[in-house]
Short mmCIF file of C-alpha atoms in Angstrom, two decimals:
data_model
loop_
_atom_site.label_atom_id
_atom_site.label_comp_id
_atom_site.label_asym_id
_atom_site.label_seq_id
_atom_site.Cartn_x
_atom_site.Cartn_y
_atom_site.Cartn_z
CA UNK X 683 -1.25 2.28 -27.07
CA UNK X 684 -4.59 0.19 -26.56
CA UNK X 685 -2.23 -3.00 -26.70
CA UNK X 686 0.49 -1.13 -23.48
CA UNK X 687 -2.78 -1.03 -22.10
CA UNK X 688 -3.71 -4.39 -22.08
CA UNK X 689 -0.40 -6.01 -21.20
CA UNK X 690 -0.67 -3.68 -18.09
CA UNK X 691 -3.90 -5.57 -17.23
CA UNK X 692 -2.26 -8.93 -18.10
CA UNK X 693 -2.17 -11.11 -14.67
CA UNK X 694 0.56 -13.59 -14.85
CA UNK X 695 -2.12 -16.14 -13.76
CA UNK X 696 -0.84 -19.88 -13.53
CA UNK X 697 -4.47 -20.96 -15.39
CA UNK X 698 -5.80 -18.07 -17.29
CA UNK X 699 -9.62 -17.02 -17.67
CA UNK X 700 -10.74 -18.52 -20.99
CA UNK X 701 -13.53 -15.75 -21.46
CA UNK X 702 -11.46 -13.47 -20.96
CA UNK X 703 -8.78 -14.32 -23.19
CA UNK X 704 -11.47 -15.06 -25.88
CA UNK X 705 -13.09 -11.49 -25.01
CA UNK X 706 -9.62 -9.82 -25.51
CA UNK X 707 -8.91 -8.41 -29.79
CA UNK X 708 -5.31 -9.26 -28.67
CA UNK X 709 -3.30 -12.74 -29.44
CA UNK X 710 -2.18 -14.60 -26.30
CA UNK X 711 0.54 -16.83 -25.18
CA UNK X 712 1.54 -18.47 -22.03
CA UNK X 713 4.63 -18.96 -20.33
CA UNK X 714 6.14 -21.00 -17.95
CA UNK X 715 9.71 -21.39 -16.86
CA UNK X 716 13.03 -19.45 -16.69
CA UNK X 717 11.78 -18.13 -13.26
CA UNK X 718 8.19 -16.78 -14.96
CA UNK X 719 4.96 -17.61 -15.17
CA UNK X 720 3.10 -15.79 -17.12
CA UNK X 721 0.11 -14.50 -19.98
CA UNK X 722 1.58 -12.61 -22.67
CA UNK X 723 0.04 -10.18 -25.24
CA UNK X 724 1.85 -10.08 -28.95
CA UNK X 725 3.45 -6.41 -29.54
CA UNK X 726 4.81 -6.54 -32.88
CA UNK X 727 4.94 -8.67 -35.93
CA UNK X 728 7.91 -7.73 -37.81
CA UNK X 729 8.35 -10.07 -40.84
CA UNK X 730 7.27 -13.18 -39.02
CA UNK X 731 9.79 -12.99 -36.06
CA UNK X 732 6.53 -12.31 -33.06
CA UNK X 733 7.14 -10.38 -30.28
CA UNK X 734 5.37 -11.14 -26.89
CA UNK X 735 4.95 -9.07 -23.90
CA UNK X 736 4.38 -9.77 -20.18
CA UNK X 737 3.28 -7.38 -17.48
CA UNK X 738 6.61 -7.37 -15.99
CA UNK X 739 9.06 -6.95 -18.82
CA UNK X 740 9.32 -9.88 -20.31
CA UNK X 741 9.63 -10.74 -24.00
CA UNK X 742 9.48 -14.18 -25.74
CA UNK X 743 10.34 -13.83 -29.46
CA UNK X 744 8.72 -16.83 -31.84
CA UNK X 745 9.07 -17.46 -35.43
CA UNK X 746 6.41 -20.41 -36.23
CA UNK X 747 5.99 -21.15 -33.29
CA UNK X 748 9.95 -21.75 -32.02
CA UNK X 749 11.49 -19.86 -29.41
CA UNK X 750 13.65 -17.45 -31.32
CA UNK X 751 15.02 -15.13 -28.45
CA UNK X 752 14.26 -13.89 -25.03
CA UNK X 753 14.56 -10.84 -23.06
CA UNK X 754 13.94 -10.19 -18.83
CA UNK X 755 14.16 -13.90 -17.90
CA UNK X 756 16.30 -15.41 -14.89
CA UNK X 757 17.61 -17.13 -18.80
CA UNK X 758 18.39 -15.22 -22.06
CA UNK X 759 18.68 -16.04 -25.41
CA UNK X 760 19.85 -13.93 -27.91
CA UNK X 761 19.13 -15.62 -30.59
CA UNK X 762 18.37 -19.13 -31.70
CA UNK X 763 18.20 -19.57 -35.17
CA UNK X 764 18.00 -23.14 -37.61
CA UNK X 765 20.61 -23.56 -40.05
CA UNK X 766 20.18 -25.49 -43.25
CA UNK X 767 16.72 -27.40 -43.91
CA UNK X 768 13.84 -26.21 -41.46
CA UNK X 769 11.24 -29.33 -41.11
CA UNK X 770 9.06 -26.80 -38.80
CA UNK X 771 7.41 -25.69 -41.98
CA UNK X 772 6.19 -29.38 -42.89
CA UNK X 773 5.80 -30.34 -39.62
CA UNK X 774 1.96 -32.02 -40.78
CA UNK X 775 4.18 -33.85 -43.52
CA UNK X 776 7.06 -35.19 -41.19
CA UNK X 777 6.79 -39.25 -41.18
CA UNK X 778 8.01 -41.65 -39.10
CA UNK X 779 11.60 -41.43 -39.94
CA UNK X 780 13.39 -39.33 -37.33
CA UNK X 781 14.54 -35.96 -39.58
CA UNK X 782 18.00 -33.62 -38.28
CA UNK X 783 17.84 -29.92 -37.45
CA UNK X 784 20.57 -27.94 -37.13
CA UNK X 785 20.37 -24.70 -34.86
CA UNK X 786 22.35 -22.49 -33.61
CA UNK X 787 22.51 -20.63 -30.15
CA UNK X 788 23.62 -17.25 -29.16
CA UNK X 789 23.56 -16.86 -25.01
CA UNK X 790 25.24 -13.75 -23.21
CA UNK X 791 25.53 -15.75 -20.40
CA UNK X 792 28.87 -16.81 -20.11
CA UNK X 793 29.43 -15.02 -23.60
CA UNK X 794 28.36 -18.44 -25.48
CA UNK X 795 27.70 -16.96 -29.02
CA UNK X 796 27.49 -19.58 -32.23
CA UNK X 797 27.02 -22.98 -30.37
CA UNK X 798 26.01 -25.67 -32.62
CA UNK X 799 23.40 -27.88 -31.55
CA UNK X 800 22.84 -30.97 -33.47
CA UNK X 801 18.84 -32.71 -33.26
CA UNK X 802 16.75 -35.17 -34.05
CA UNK X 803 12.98 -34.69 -34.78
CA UNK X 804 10.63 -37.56 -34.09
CA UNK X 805 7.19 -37.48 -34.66
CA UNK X 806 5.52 -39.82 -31.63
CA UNK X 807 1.66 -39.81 -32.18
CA UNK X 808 -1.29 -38.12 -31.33
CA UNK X 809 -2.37 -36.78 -27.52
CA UNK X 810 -5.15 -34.71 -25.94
CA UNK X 811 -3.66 -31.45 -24.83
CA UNK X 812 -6.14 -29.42 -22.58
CA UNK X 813 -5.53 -25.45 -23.44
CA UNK X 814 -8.35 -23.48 -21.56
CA UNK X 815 -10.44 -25.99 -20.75
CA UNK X 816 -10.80 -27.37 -24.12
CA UNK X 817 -9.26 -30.85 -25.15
CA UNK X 818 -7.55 -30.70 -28.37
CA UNK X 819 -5.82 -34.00 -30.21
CA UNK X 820 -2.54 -33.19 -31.18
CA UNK X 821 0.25 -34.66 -32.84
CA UNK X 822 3.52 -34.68 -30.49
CA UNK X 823 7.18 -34.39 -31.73
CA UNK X 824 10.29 -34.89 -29.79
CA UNK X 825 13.69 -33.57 -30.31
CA UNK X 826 16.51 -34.54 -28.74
CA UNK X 827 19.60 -31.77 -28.46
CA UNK X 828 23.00 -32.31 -28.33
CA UNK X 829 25.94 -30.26 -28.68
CA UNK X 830 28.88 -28.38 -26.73
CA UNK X 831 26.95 -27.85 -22.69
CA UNK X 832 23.36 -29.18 -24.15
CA UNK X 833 21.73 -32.31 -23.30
CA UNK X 834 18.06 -31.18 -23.74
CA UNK X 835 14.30 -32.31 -25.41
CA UNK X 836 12.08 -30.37 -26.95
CA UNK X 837 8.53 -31.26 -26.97
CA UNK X 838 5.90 -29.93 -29.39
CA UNK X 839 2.31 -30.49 -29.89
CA UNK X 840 1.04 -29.91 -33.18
CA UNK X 841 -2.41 -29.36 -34.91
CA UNK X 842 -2.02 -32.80 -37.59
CA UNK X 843 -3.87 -31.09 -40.52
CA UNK X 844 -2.21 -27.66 -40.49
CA UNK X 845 1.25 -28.46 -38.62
CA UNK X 846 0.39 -25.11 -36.54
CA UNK X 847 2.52 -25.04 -33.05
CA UNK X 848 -0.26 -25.13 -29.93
CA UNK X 849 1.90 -26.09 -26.85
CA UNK X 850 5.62 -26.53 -26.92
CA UNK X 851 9.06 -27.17 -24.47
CA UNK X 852 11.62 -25.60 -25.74
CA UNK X 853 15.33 -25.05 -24.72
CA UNK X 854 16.05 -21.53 -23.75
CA UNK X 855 19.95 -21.49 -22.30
CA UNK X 856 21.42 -24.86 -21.10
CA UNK X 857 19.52 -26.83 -18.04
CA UNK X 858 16.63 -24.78 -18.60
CA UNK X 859 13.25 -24.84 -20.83
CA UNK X 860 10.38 -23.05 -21.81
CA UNK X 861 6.78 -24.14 -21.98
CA UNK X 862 4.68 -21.78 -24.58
CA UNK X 863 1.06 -22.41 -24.54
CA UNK X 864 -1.12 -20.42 -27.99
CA UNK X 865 -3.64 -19.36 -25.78
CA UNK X 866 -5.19 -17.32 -28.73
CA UNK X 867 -3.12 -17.76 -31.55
CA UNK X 868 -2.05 -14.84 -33.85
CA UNK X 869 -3.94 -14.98 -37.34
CA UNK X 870 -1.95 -12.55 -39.49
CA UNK X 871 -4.12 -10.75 -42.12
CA UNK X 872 -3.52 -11.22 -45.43
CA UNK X 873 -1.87 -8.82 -47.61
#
């Protein structure tokens, strides 16, 4: 209940309050894109697949940090998923040689279910990313998409010693992209 409660009080403020997200018990993400701008509180954690919540009925599903799904956006996914070797979990040992990723998309729109998307992973080098008025180095990857109606880039900016996701773009349904900010990133207890 205490965590309804708070995503009622959630503004979908372009720049967020940083005291108030760091005075707040709950993780935070922001969103931008797909028609929505907004700050979103994490609901569930159900076996590493995130759900996050917006004021207005909006959900963003991650699983380290990648878009996974969407619900209540002008765009939907149903489900993206990687098929085959996942270099998201070693993104702080990626090198300079370009690696592939395989995914796969599921989109109700236009009832495009199981469309392969080939891409290619580069890392690029480190940038300052400001995230609540902080400036943080991060390491940036690039991946270009291609497959049947995609022609996209994903962007990602990475902490270099831990390979933890702060800011990303990500492709959400063809010609359109997501921007996912860890305002206060989720720190899952251990068990």
């Amino acid at each position: 209940r205490a965590i309804v409660r708070d995503v009622a009080r959630t503004r979908p403020d372009l720049e967020p309050d940083a005291a108030a997200i760091a005075a707040s018990p709950y993780a935070r993400i922001q969103i931008k894109g797909a028609g929505v701008a907004a700050v979103m509180v994490l609901g569930n954690d159900d076996d590493g697949r995130l759900s996050w919540y917006s004021d207005r009925q909006h959900i963003v599903f991650l699983r380290d940090g990648l878009l996974v799904g969407s619900a209540g956006l002008r765009h939907n996914a149903d489900d993206i998923r990687i098929e085959g070797d996942n270099p998201f979990l070693r993104l702080a040992a990626v090198g300079a040689q370009p690696v592939a990723v395989q995914r796969v998309y599921d989109w109700r729109d236009g009832y495009r279910y199981g469309v392969p998307v080939a891409g290619e992973l580069a890392r690029r080098g480190m940038e300052p990313v400001e995230i609540l008025g902080t400036t943080h180095m991060l390491l940036r990857f690039d991946e270009v998409l291609r497959g049947p109606g995609v022609d996209a880039r994903n962007a990602y900016w990475v902490d270099p010693a831990t390979g933890f996701i702060r800011k990303s773009r990500q492709l959400l349904a063809p010609g359109v992209s997501l921007e996912i900010v860890q305002l206060k990133p989720y720190r899952p207890k251990a068990g």
